Amino acid sequence: MTEHHHHHEHECPCGHEHHHDERPEDMYQQALNLYDYNITDAEVKKAVKEIISEKVHENDTLEVKKFLLGSVELTTLKTTDSEESVMAFTEKVNLFDEQYPNLPHVATICVYPCFAKTVAETLEVDGVEIACVSGSFPSSQAQIEIKVAETAFAVRDGATEIDIVMSVGKFLSGDYETVAEEISELKAVCGKKKMKVILETGALPSCADIKKASILSMYAGADYIKTSTGKLEPAATPEAAYVMCQAIKEYYEKTGIQIGFKPAGGLNTVMDALIMYTIVKEVLGEKWLTNQWFRMGTSRLANQLLSEVIGEEKKFF
């Protein structure tokens, strides 16, 4: 159990002590009930439009682009990945550190669990995390025992962070109890290692659902919530990001627990990155603007950000 499993035996979220015969689903439902889901997609669209038209331009600076480069989770999740290709991918991060000593290195290298060992043995740069997608990514359609085993192997082989996908099908069927219990069980396998829960927001019908999935995931043990797998469209939209950041903010206000945010998938341009940065800044504030609490899952953007930072077209990664 980690420090932010709120459902310790002693008291439930409503502050009363309960006997052990209370059903877990009641517990999750009570936790969910503390938050407001009375948000419409139209309201969210309007709020996001305002942020984009009024605030993004002030963040379009060299300093912010450098920061964004340092918050990238450099990701390769291809069917064609091999030990050789992943080794070469990791070597680029080593080489970057030598060639650009004054620029921040990426935050993370993100791979499938079977390559955790390859990255761990190849990586020479301090402070770069090794993230593995686990739990039958990207569909999350597998028995919990399989997800547990895959996660345990990833951690054993050197993963310092784990990205799992919430059981979206179960969530859409209203089985919040199983969704939360699975997240909780996988967090227990991760122990002190950070776990990100991917909501696959493009598969969720409304902003209210995105908020509910966010709260449920955080309550069940997520250290970060992440928009998308990058394998489904639409991926990380500004609207989904806005709702997730609102949820993180409310959760923090109620519990004092800070949860990280990771947009991923569909981040194709530097402008997309600046929009995400601006949403985090406007909704969550400075406290989240470190590469500890804000990450971006992308590989495409690393080259674009680097090119803008050094002022010439570069295809480094």
mmCIF file of C-alpha atoms in Angstrom:
data_model
loop_
_atom_site.group_PDB
_atom_site.id
_atom_site.type_symbol
_atom_site.label_atom_id
_atom_site.label_comp_id
_atom_site.label_asym_id
_atom_site.label_seq_id
_atom_site.Cartn_x
_atom_site.Cartn_y
_atom_site.Cartn_z
ATOM 1 C CA MET A 1 0.000 0.000 0.000
ATOM 2 C CA THR A 2 1.346 3.417 -0.813
ATOM 3 C CA GLU A 3 0.921 6.609 1.066
ATOM 4 C CA HIS A 4 -1.973 7.721 -1.063
ATOM 5 C CA HIS A 5 -4.255 4.816 -0.803
ATOM 6 C CA HIS A 6 -6.874 6.697 1.065
ATOM 7 C CA HIS A 7 -8.927 3.722 1.822
ATOM 8 C CA HIS A 8 -7.028 2.715 4.916
ATOM 9 C CA GLU A 9 -9.029 0.358 7.101
ATOM 10 C CA HIS A 10 -9.770 2.924 9.760
ATOM 11 C CA GLU A 11 -11.929 5.456 8.073
ATOM 12 C CA CYS A 12 -13.673 5.975 4.820
ATOM 13 C CA PRO A 13 -13.634 9.185 2.770
ATOM 14 C CA CYS A 14 -16.732 10.508 4.480
ATOM 15 C CA GLY A 15 -14.750 10.616 7.722
ATOM 16 C CA HIS A 16 -16.686 7.976 9.621
ATOM 17 C CA GLU A 17 -15.324 4.716 10.864
ATOM 18 C CA HIS A 18 -16.889 1.702 9.265
ATOM 19 C CA HIS A 19 -16.961 -1.972 9.992
ATOM 20 C CA HIS A 20 -15.172 -4.331 7.691
ATOM 21 C CA ASP A 21 -18.353 -5.659 6.152
ATOM 22 C CA GLU A 22 -18.716 -2.585 4.005
ATOM 23 C CA ARG A 23 -18.463 -3.425 0.313
ATOM 24 C CA PRO A 24 -15.538 -1.954 -1.615
ATOM 25 C CA GLU A 25 -17.840 -0.623 -4.296
ATOM 26 C CA ASP A 26 -19.560 1.540 -1.690
ATOM 27 C CA MET A 27 -16.150 2.845 -0.699
ATOM 28 C CA TYR A 28 -15.220 3.811 -4.266
ATOM 29 C CA GLN A 29 -18.659 5.272 -4.883
ATOM 30 C CA GLN A 30 -18.337 7.403 -1.724
ATOM 31 C CA ALA A 31 -14.935 8.637 -2.840
ATOM 32 C CA LEU A 32 -16.309 9.508 -6.278
ATOM 33 C CA ASN A 33 -19.315 11.266 -4.731
ATOM 34 C CA LEU A 34 -17.065 13.885 -3.122
ATOM 35 C CA TYR A 35 -16.373 15.438 -6.525
ATOM 36 C CA ASP A 36 -18.469 17.446 -8.928
ATOM 37 C CA TYR A 37 -19.157 15.931 -12.370
ATOM 38 C CA ASN A 38 -21.593 18.601 -13.387
ATOM 39 C CA ILE A 39 -19.381 19.760 -16.249
ATOM 40 C CA THR A 40 -20.484 19.998 -19.846
ATOM 41 C CA ASP A 41 -18.317 19.466 -22.887
ATOM 42 C CA ALA A 42 -19.381 22.901 -24.139
ATOM 43 C CA GLU A 43 -18.134 24.654 -20.972
ATOM 44 C CA VAL A 44 -14.809 22.872 -21.228
ATOM 45 C CA LYS A 45 -14.446 23.765 -24.906
ATOM 46 C CA LYS A 46 -15.095 27.412 -24.112
ATOM 47 C CA ALA A 47 -12.601 27.507 -21.206
ATOM 48 C CA VAL A 48 -9.922 25.843 -23.344
ATOM 49 C CA LYS A 49 -10.533 28.225 -26.246
ATOM 50 C CA GLU A 50 -10.012 31.184 -23.914
ATOM 51 C CA ILE A 51 -6.777 29.766 -22.500
ATOM 52 C CA ILE A 52 -5.457 29.101 -25.997
ATOM 53 C CA SER A 53 -6.339 32.506 -27.430
ATOM 54 C CA GLU A 54 -5.273 34.543 -24.393
ATOM 55 C CA LYS A 55 -2.428 32.736 -22.663
ATOM 56 C CA VAL A 56 -0.427 30.486 -24.986
ATOM 57 C CA HIS A 57 1.545 33.257 -26.736
ATOM 58 C CA GLU A 58 3.186 34.390 -23.487
ATOM 59 C CA ASN A 59 4.674 30.892 -23.035
ATOM 60 C CA ASP A 60 6.096 30.764 -26.539
ATOM 61 C CA THR A 61 9.638 31.374 -25.294
ATOM 62 C CA LEU A 62 13.036 29.728 -25.542
ATOM 63 C CA GLU A 63 12.989 29.005 -21.814
ATOM 64 C CA VAL A 64 9.660 27.147 -21.978
ATOM 65 C CA LYS A 65 10.795 25.135 -25.019
ATOM 66 C CA LYS A 66 13.933 24.076 -23.139
ATOM 67 C CA PHE A 67 11.773 23.043 -20.212
ATOM 68 C CA LEU A 68 9.476 21.063 -22.520
ATOM 69 C CA LEU A 69 12.458 19.242 -24.031
ATOM 70 C CA GLY A 70 13.355 18.180 -20.493
ATOM 71 C CA SER A 71 9.851 16.882 -19.828
ATOM 72 C CA VAL A 72 9.696 14.596 -22.880
ATOM 73 C CA GLU A 73 9.218 10.869 -22.397
ATOM 74 C CA LEU A 74 11.073 9.611 -25.447
ATOM 75 C CA THR A 75 8.945 6.691 -26.526
ATOM 76 C CA THR A 76 9.312 3.696 -28.823
ATOM 77 C CA LEU A 77 6.419 1.220 -28.820
ATOM 78 C CA LYS A 78 6.637 -0.449 -32.188
ATOM 79 C CA THR A 79 6.016 -4.023 -33.262
ATOM 80 C CA THR A 80 9.369 -3.788 -35.020
ATOM 81 C CA ASP A 81 11.390 -2.752 -31.939
ATOM 82 C CA SER A 82 14.342 -5.055 -31.265
ATOM 83 C CA GLU A 83 17.200 -5.154 -28.776
ATOM 84 C CA GLU A 84 19.401 -3.500 -31.393
ATOM 85 C CA SER A 85 16.950 -0.714 -32.194
ATOM 86 C CA VAL A 86 16.196 -0.012 -28.519
ATOM 87 C CA MET A 87 19.906 0.030 -27.724
ATOM 88 C CA ALA A 88 20.484 2.567 -30.537
ATOM 89 C CA PHE A 89 17.481 4.585 -29.289
ATOM 90 C CA THR A 90 19.004 4.704 -25.785
ATOM 91 C CA GLU A 91 22.473 5.538 -27.129
ATOM 92 C CA LYS A 92 21.005 8.696 -28.655
ATOM 93 C CA VAL A 93 20.098 9.892 -25.165
ATOM 94 C CA ASN A 94 23.683 9.185 -24.025
ATOM 95 C CA LEU A 95 25.073 11.033 -27.025
ATOM 96 C CA PHE A 96 22.702 13.968 -26.553
ATOM 97 C CA ASP A 97 24.100 14.498 -23.077
ATOM 98 C CA GLU A 98 27.634 14.710 -24.507
ATOM 99 C CA GLN A 99 26.735 16.926 -27.480
ATOM 100 C CA TYR A 100 24.396 19.331 -25.692
ATOM 101 C CA PRO A 101 25.709 19.558 -22.117
ATOM 102 C CA ASN A 102 23.832 22.852 -21.598
ATOM 103 C CA LEU A 103 20.413 21.545 -22.570
ATOM 104 C CA PRO A 104 18.178 19.425 -20.342
ATOM 105 C CA HIS A 105 18.150 15.713 -21.175
ATOM 106 C CA VAL A 106 14.783 14.047 -21.746
ATOM 107 C CA ALA A 107 12.884 12.971 -18.629
ATOM 108 C CA THR A 108 12.298 9.357 -19.576
ATOM 109 C CA ILE A 109 12.825 6.594 -22.084
ATOM 110 C CA CYS A 110 9.586 4.644 -22.497
ATOM 111 C CA VAL A 111 9.585 1.089 -23.928
ATOM 112 C CA TYR A 112 7.838 -2.271 -23.727
ATOM 113 C CA PRO A 113 8.743 -4.345 -20.629
ATOM 114 C CA CYS A 114 10.808 -6.838 -22.623
ATOM 115 C CA PHE A 115 13.280 -4.005 -23.299
ATOM 116 C CA ALA A 116 13.637 -2.671 -19.741
ATOM 117 C CA LYS A 117 16.885 -4.579 -19.294
ATOM 118 C CA THR A 118 18.293 -3.336 -22.613
ATOM 119 C CA VAL A 119 17.632 0.288 -21.654
ATOM 120 C CA ALA A 120 18.932 -0.209 -18.101
ATOM 121 C CA GLU A 121 22.189 -1.709 -19.406
ATOM 122 C CA THR A 122 22.689 0.928 -22.125
ATOM 123 C CA LEU A 123 21.612 4.162 -20.424
ATOM 124 C CA GLU A 124 24.490 6.228 -19.023
ATOM 125 C CA VAL A 125 22.716 9.495 -18.212
ATOM 126 C CA ASP A 126 21.805 10.135 -14.599
ATOM 127 C CA GLY A 127 18.272 11.248 -13.913
ATOM 128 C CA VAL A 128 16.617 9.710 -16.971
ATOM 129 C CA GLU A 129 13.784 7.412 -15.870
ATOM 130 C CA ILE A 130 13.047 4.072 -17.519
ATOM 131 C CA ALA A 131 9.305 3.761 -18.068
ATOM 132 C CA CYS A 132 7.588 0.601 -19.266
ATOM 133 C CA VAL A 133 4.051 0.296 -20.534
ATOM 134 C CA SER A 134 2.534 -2.691 -18.801
ATOM 135 C CA GLY A 135 -0.691 -4.548 -18.103
ATOM 136 C CA SER A 136 -1.424 -5.637 -21.678
ATOM 137 C CA PHE A 137 -0.899 -2.187 -23.143
ATOM 138 C CA PRO A 138 -2.632 -0.692 -25.112
ATOM 139 C CA SER A 139 -5.931 -2.567 -24.689
ATOM 140 C CA SER A 140 -5.599 -3.571 -21.031
ATOM 141 C CA GLN A 141 -7.687 -6.615 -21.971
ATOM 142 C CA ALA A 142 -6.124 -9.388 -19.923
ATOM 143 C CA GLN A 143 -6.545 -11.197 -16.624
ATOM 144 C CA ILE A 144 -5.234 -9.225 -13.671
ATOM 145 C CA GLU A 145 -2.716 -12.024 -12.960
ATOM 146 C CA ILE A 146 -1.130 -11.425 -16.375
ATOM 147 C CA LYS A 147 -0.978 -7.684 -15.734
ATOM 148 C CA VAL A 148 0.603 -8.265 -12.330
ATOM 149 C CA ALA A 149 3.233 -10.629 -13.750
ATOM 150 C CA GLU A 150 4.125 -8.296 -16.607
ATOM 151 C CA THR A 151 4.476 -5.374 -14.218
ATOM 152 C CA ALA A 152 6.619 -7.380 -11.788
ATOM 153 C CA PHE A 153 8.967 -8.433 -14.606
ATOM 154 C CA ALA A 154 9.280 -4.845 -15.837
ATOM 155 C CA VAL A 155 10.225 -3.615 -12.359
ATOM 156 C CA ARG A 156 12.631 -6.542 -11.864
ATOM 157 C CA ASP A 157 14.359 -5.752 -15.161
ATOM 158 C CA GLY A 158 14.988 -2.097 -14.391
ATOM 159 C CA ALA A 159 11.812 -0.075 -15.001
ATOM 160 C CA THR A 160 11.716 2.904 -12.654
ATOM 161 C CA GLU A 161 8.204 3.904 -13.755
ATOM 162 C CA ILE A 162 5.218 1.889 -14.995
ATOM 163 C CA ASP A 163 2.465 3.093 -17.346
ATOM 164 C CA ILE A 164 -0.737 1.037 -17.276
ATOM 165 C CA VAL A 165 -4.087 1.482 -19.010
ATOM 166 C CA MET A 166 -7.231 1.699 -16.906
ATOM 167 C CA SER A 167 -9.657 -1.102 -17.797
ATOM 168 C CA VAL A 168 -11.696 1.120 -20.078
ATOM 169 C CA GLY A 169 -14.314 -1.517 -20.953
ATOM 170 C CA LYS A 170 -15.044 -2.162 -17.275
ATOM 171 C CA PHE A 171 -15.178 1.579 -16.608
ATOM 172 C CA LEU A 172 -17.725 2.077 -19.392
ATOM 173 C CA SER A 173 -19.818 -0.790 -17.983
ATOM 174 C CA GLY A 174 -19.895 1.016 -14.634
ATOM 175 C CA ASP A 175 -17.757 -1.559 -12.818
ATOM 176 C CA TYR A 176 -15.748 1.052 -10.933
ATOM 177 C CA GLU A 177 -14.906 -1.385 -8.176
ATOM 178 C CA THR A 178 -12.934 -3.717 -10.451
ATOM 179 C CA VAL A 179 -11.291 -0.789 -12.258
ATOM 180 C CA ALA A 180 -10.056 0.642 -8.950
ATOM 181 C CA GLU A 181 -9.054 -2.708 -7.440
ATOM 182 C CA GLU A 182 -6.899 -3.492 -10.488
ATOM 183 C CA ILE A 183 -5.138 -0.134 -10.322
ATOM 184 C CA SER A 184 -4.610 -0.645 -6.617
ATOM 185 C CA GLU A 185 -3.180 -4.128 -7.091
ATOM 186 C CA LEU A 186 -0.785 -2.972 -9.812
ATOM 187 C CA LYS A 187 0.360 -0.039 -7.684
ATOM 188 C CA ALA A 188 1.180 -2.524 -4.933
ATOM 189 C CA VAL A 189 3.426 -4.390 -7.400
ATOM 190 C CA CYS A 190 5.177 -1.112 -8.318
ATOM 191 C CA GLY A 191 5.860 -0.284 -4.673
ATOM 192 C CA LYS A 192 7.806 2.990 -4.491
ATOM 193 C CA LYS A 193 8.161 3.150 -8.268
ATOM 194 C CA LYS A 194 5.842 5.685 -9.867
ATOM 195 C CA MET A 195 2.793 4.377 -11.705
ATOM 196 C CA LYS A 196 0.943 6.265 -14.437
ATOM 197 C CA VAL A 197 -2.629 5.371 -15.274
ATOM 198 C CA ILE A 198 -3.699 5.963 -18.874
ATOM 199 C CA LEU A 199 -7.385 6.854 -19.171
ATOM 200 C CA GLU A 200 -7.582 6.581 -22.986
ATOM 201 C CA THR A 201 -9.677 9.747 -23.001
ATOM 202 C CA GLY A 202 -10.547 9.383 -26.691
ATOM 203 C CA ALA A 203 -12.624 6.332 -25.751
ATOM 204 C CA LEU A 204 -14.527 8.124 -22.970
ATOM 205 C CA PRO A 205 -17.875 9.616 -24.033
ATOM 206 C CA SER A 206 -17.842 12.927 -22.130
ATOM 207 C CA CYS A 207 -15.827 15.331 -20.021
ATOM 208 C CA ALA A 208 -17.737 14.134 -16.957
ATOM 209 C CA ASP A 209 -16.486 10.586 -17.682
ATOM 210 C CA ILE A 210 -12.918 11.843 -18.020
ATOM 211 C CA LYS A 211 -13.220 13.535 -14.653
ATOM 212 C CA LYS A 212 -14.674 10.419 -13.034
ATOM 213 C CA ALA A 213 -11.927 8.214 -14.496
ATOM 214 C CA SER A 214 -9.319 10.704 -13.219
ATOM 215 C CA ILE A 215 -10.660 10.716 -9.669
ATOM 216 C CA LEU A 216 -11.066 6.935 -9.584
ATOM 217 C CA SER A 217 -7.500 6.386 -10.829
ATOM 218 C CA MET A 218 -5.954 8.807 -8.348
ATOM 219 C CA TYR A 219 -7.959 7.431 -5.461
ATOM 220 C CA ALA A 220 -6.923 3.875 -6.389
ATOM 221 C CA GLY A 221 -3.205 4.665 -6.411
ATOM 222 C CA ALA A 222 -2.077 6.451 -9.583
ATOM 223 C CA ASP A 223 1.003 8.656 -9.179
ATOM 224 C CA TYR A 224 0.298 10.235 -12.569
ATOM 225 C CA ILE A 225 -2.704 10.295 -14.829
ATOM 226 C CA LYS A 226 -2.022 10.116 -18.551
ATOM 227 C CA THR A 227 -4.366 10.962 -21.411
ATOM 228 C CA SER A 228 -3.801 8.278 -24.022
ATOM 229 C CA THR A 229 -1.900 5.281 -25.309
ATOM 230 C CA GLY A 230 -1.199 6.956 -28.636
ATOM 231 C CA LYS A 231 -2.697 3.875 -30.285
ATOM 232 C CA LEU A 232 -6.265 5.239 -30.566
ATOM 233 C CA GLU A 233 -7.715 8.421 -32.015
ATOM 234 C CA PRO A 234 -8.421 11.002 -30.755
ATOM 235 C CA ALA A 235 -5.411 11.068 -28.425
ATOM 236 C CA ALA A 236 -4.394 13.944 -26.128
ATOM 237 C CA THR A 237 -6.824 16.799 -26.728
ATOM 238 C CA PRO A 238 -6.575 20.138 -24.895
ATOM 239 C CA GLU A 239 -10.097 19.518 -23.549
ATOM 240 C CA ALA A 240 -9.138 16.173 -21.984
ATOM 241 C CA ALA A 241 -6.021 17.781 -20.518
ATOM 242 C CA TYR A 242 -8.064 20.598 -19.018
ATOM 243 C CA VAL A 243 -10.521 18.219 -17.325
ATOM 244 C CA MET A 244 -7.734 15.985 -15.987
ATOM 245 C CA CYS A 245 -5.850 18.981 -14.582
ATOM 246 C CA GLN A 246 -9.049 20.218 -12.917
ATOM 247 C CA ALA A 247 -9.454 16.771 -11.337
ATOM 248 C CA ILE A 248 -5.823 16.760 -10.141
ATOM 249 C CA LYS A 249 -6.358 20.200 -8.618
ATOM 250 C CA GLU A 250 -9.524 19.215 -6.754
ATOM 251 C CA TYR A 251 -7.935 15.985 -5.567
ATOM 252 C CA TYR A 252 -4.952 17.955 -4.264
ATOM 253 C CA GLU A 253 -7.220 20.444 -2.495
ATOM 254 C CA LYS A 254 -9.129 17.642 -0.771
ATOM 255 C CA THR A 255 -6.249 15.308 0.080
ATOM 256 C CA GLY A 256 -3.002 17.288 -0.069
ATOM 257 C CA ILE A 257 -1.651 14.653 -2.465
ATOM 258 C CA GLN A 258 0.055 15.921 -5.602
ATOM 259 C CA ILE A 259 -0.497 13.796 -8.710
ATOM 260 C CA GLY A 260 1.456 14.231 -11.942
ATOM 261 C CA PHE A 261 0.041 14.800 -15.418
ATOM 262 C CA LYS A 262 1.139 13.255 -18.718
ATOM 263 C CA PRO A 263 -0.455 14.105 -22.043
ATOM 264 C CA ALA A 264 0.565 11.543 -24.681
ATOM 265 C CA GLY A 265 -0.336 10.772 -28.249
ATOM 266 C CA GLY A 266 -1.370 13.358 -30.799
ATOM 267 C CA LEU A 267 1.275 15.860 -29.709
ATOM 268 C CA ASN A 268 2.528 16.648 -33.192
ATOM 269 C CA THR A 269 3.795 20.203 -33.076
ATOM 270 C CA VAL A 270 5.600 22.545 -30.721
ATOM 271 C CA MET A 271 2.321 24.473 -30.520
ATOM 272 C CA ASP A 272 0.570 21.330 -29.196
ATOM 273 C CA ALA A 273 3.211 21.147 -26.460
ATOM 274 C CA LEU A 274 2.860 24.837 -25.616
ATOM 275 C CA ILE A 275 -0.907 24.418 -25.312
ATOM 276 C CA MET A 276 -0.456 21.529 -22.831
ATOM 277 C CA TYR A 277 2.095 23.530 -20.857
ATOM 278 C CA THR A 278 -0.264 26.519 -20.732
ATOM 279 C CA ILE A 279 -3.216 24.420 -19.540
ATOM 280 C CA VAL A 280 -1.100 22.980 -16.717
ATOM 281 C CA LYS A 281 0.160 26.443 -15.795
ATOM 282 C CA GLU A 282 -3.309 28.018 -15.814
ATOM 283 C CA VAL A 283 -5.167 25.208 -14.019
ATOM 284 C CA LEU A 284 -2.526 23.770 -11.682
ATOM 285 C CA GLY A 285 0.075 26.517 -11.409
ATOM 286 C CA GLU A 286 3.848 26.669 -10.989
ATOM 287 C CA LYS A 287 4.036 23.783 -8.536
ATOM 288 C CA TRP A 288 3.328 21.393 -11.437
ATOM 289 C CA LEU A 289 5.764 22.989 -13.879
ATOM 290 C CA THR A 290 8.709 20.697 -13.210
ATOM 291 C CA ASN A 291 9.692 17.615 -15.167
ATOM 292 C CA GLN A 292 8.778 15.628 -12.080
ATOM 293 C CA TRP A 293 5.064 16.507 -12.281
ATOM 294 C CA PHE A 294 4.594 17.306 -15.952
ATOM 295 C CA ARG A 295 5.631 14.856 -18.672
ATOM 296 C CA MET A 296 4.853 14.590 -22.369
ATOM 297 C CA GLY A 297 4.741 11.253 -24.139
ATOM 298 C CA THR A 298 6.169 11.847 -27.600
ATOM 299 C CA SER A 299 9.206 11.212 -29.748
ATOM 300 C CA ARG A 300 8.272 13.361 -32.696
ATOM 301 C CA LEU A 301 8.405 16.493 -30.597
ATOM 302 C CA ALA A 302 11.905 15.979 -29.216
ATOM 303 C CA ASN A 303 13.475 16.853 -32.591
ATOM 304 C CA GLN A 304 11.125 19.780 -33.166
ATOM 305 C CA LEU A 305 11.786 21.273 -29.734
ATOM 306 C CA LEU A 306 15.530 20.794 -30.156
ATOM 307 C CA SER A 307 15.425 22.455 -33.590
ATOM 308 C CA GLU A 308 13.615 25.505 -32.187
ATOM 309 C CA VAL A 309 15.903 25.726 -29.154
ATOM 310 C CA ILE A 310 19.149 25.670 -31.167
ATOM 311 C CA GLY A 311 17.738 27.596 -34.098
ATOM 312 C CA GLU A 312 18.358 25.055 -36.858
ATOM 313 C CA GLU A 313 16.574 21.995 -38.205
ATOM 314 C CA LYS A 314 17.820 18.907 -36.321
ATOM 315 C CA LYS A 315 16.818 15.264 -36.582
ATOM 316 C CA PHE A 316 18.773 14.070 -33.586
ATOM 317 C CA PHE A 317 16.476 11.449 -32.028
#
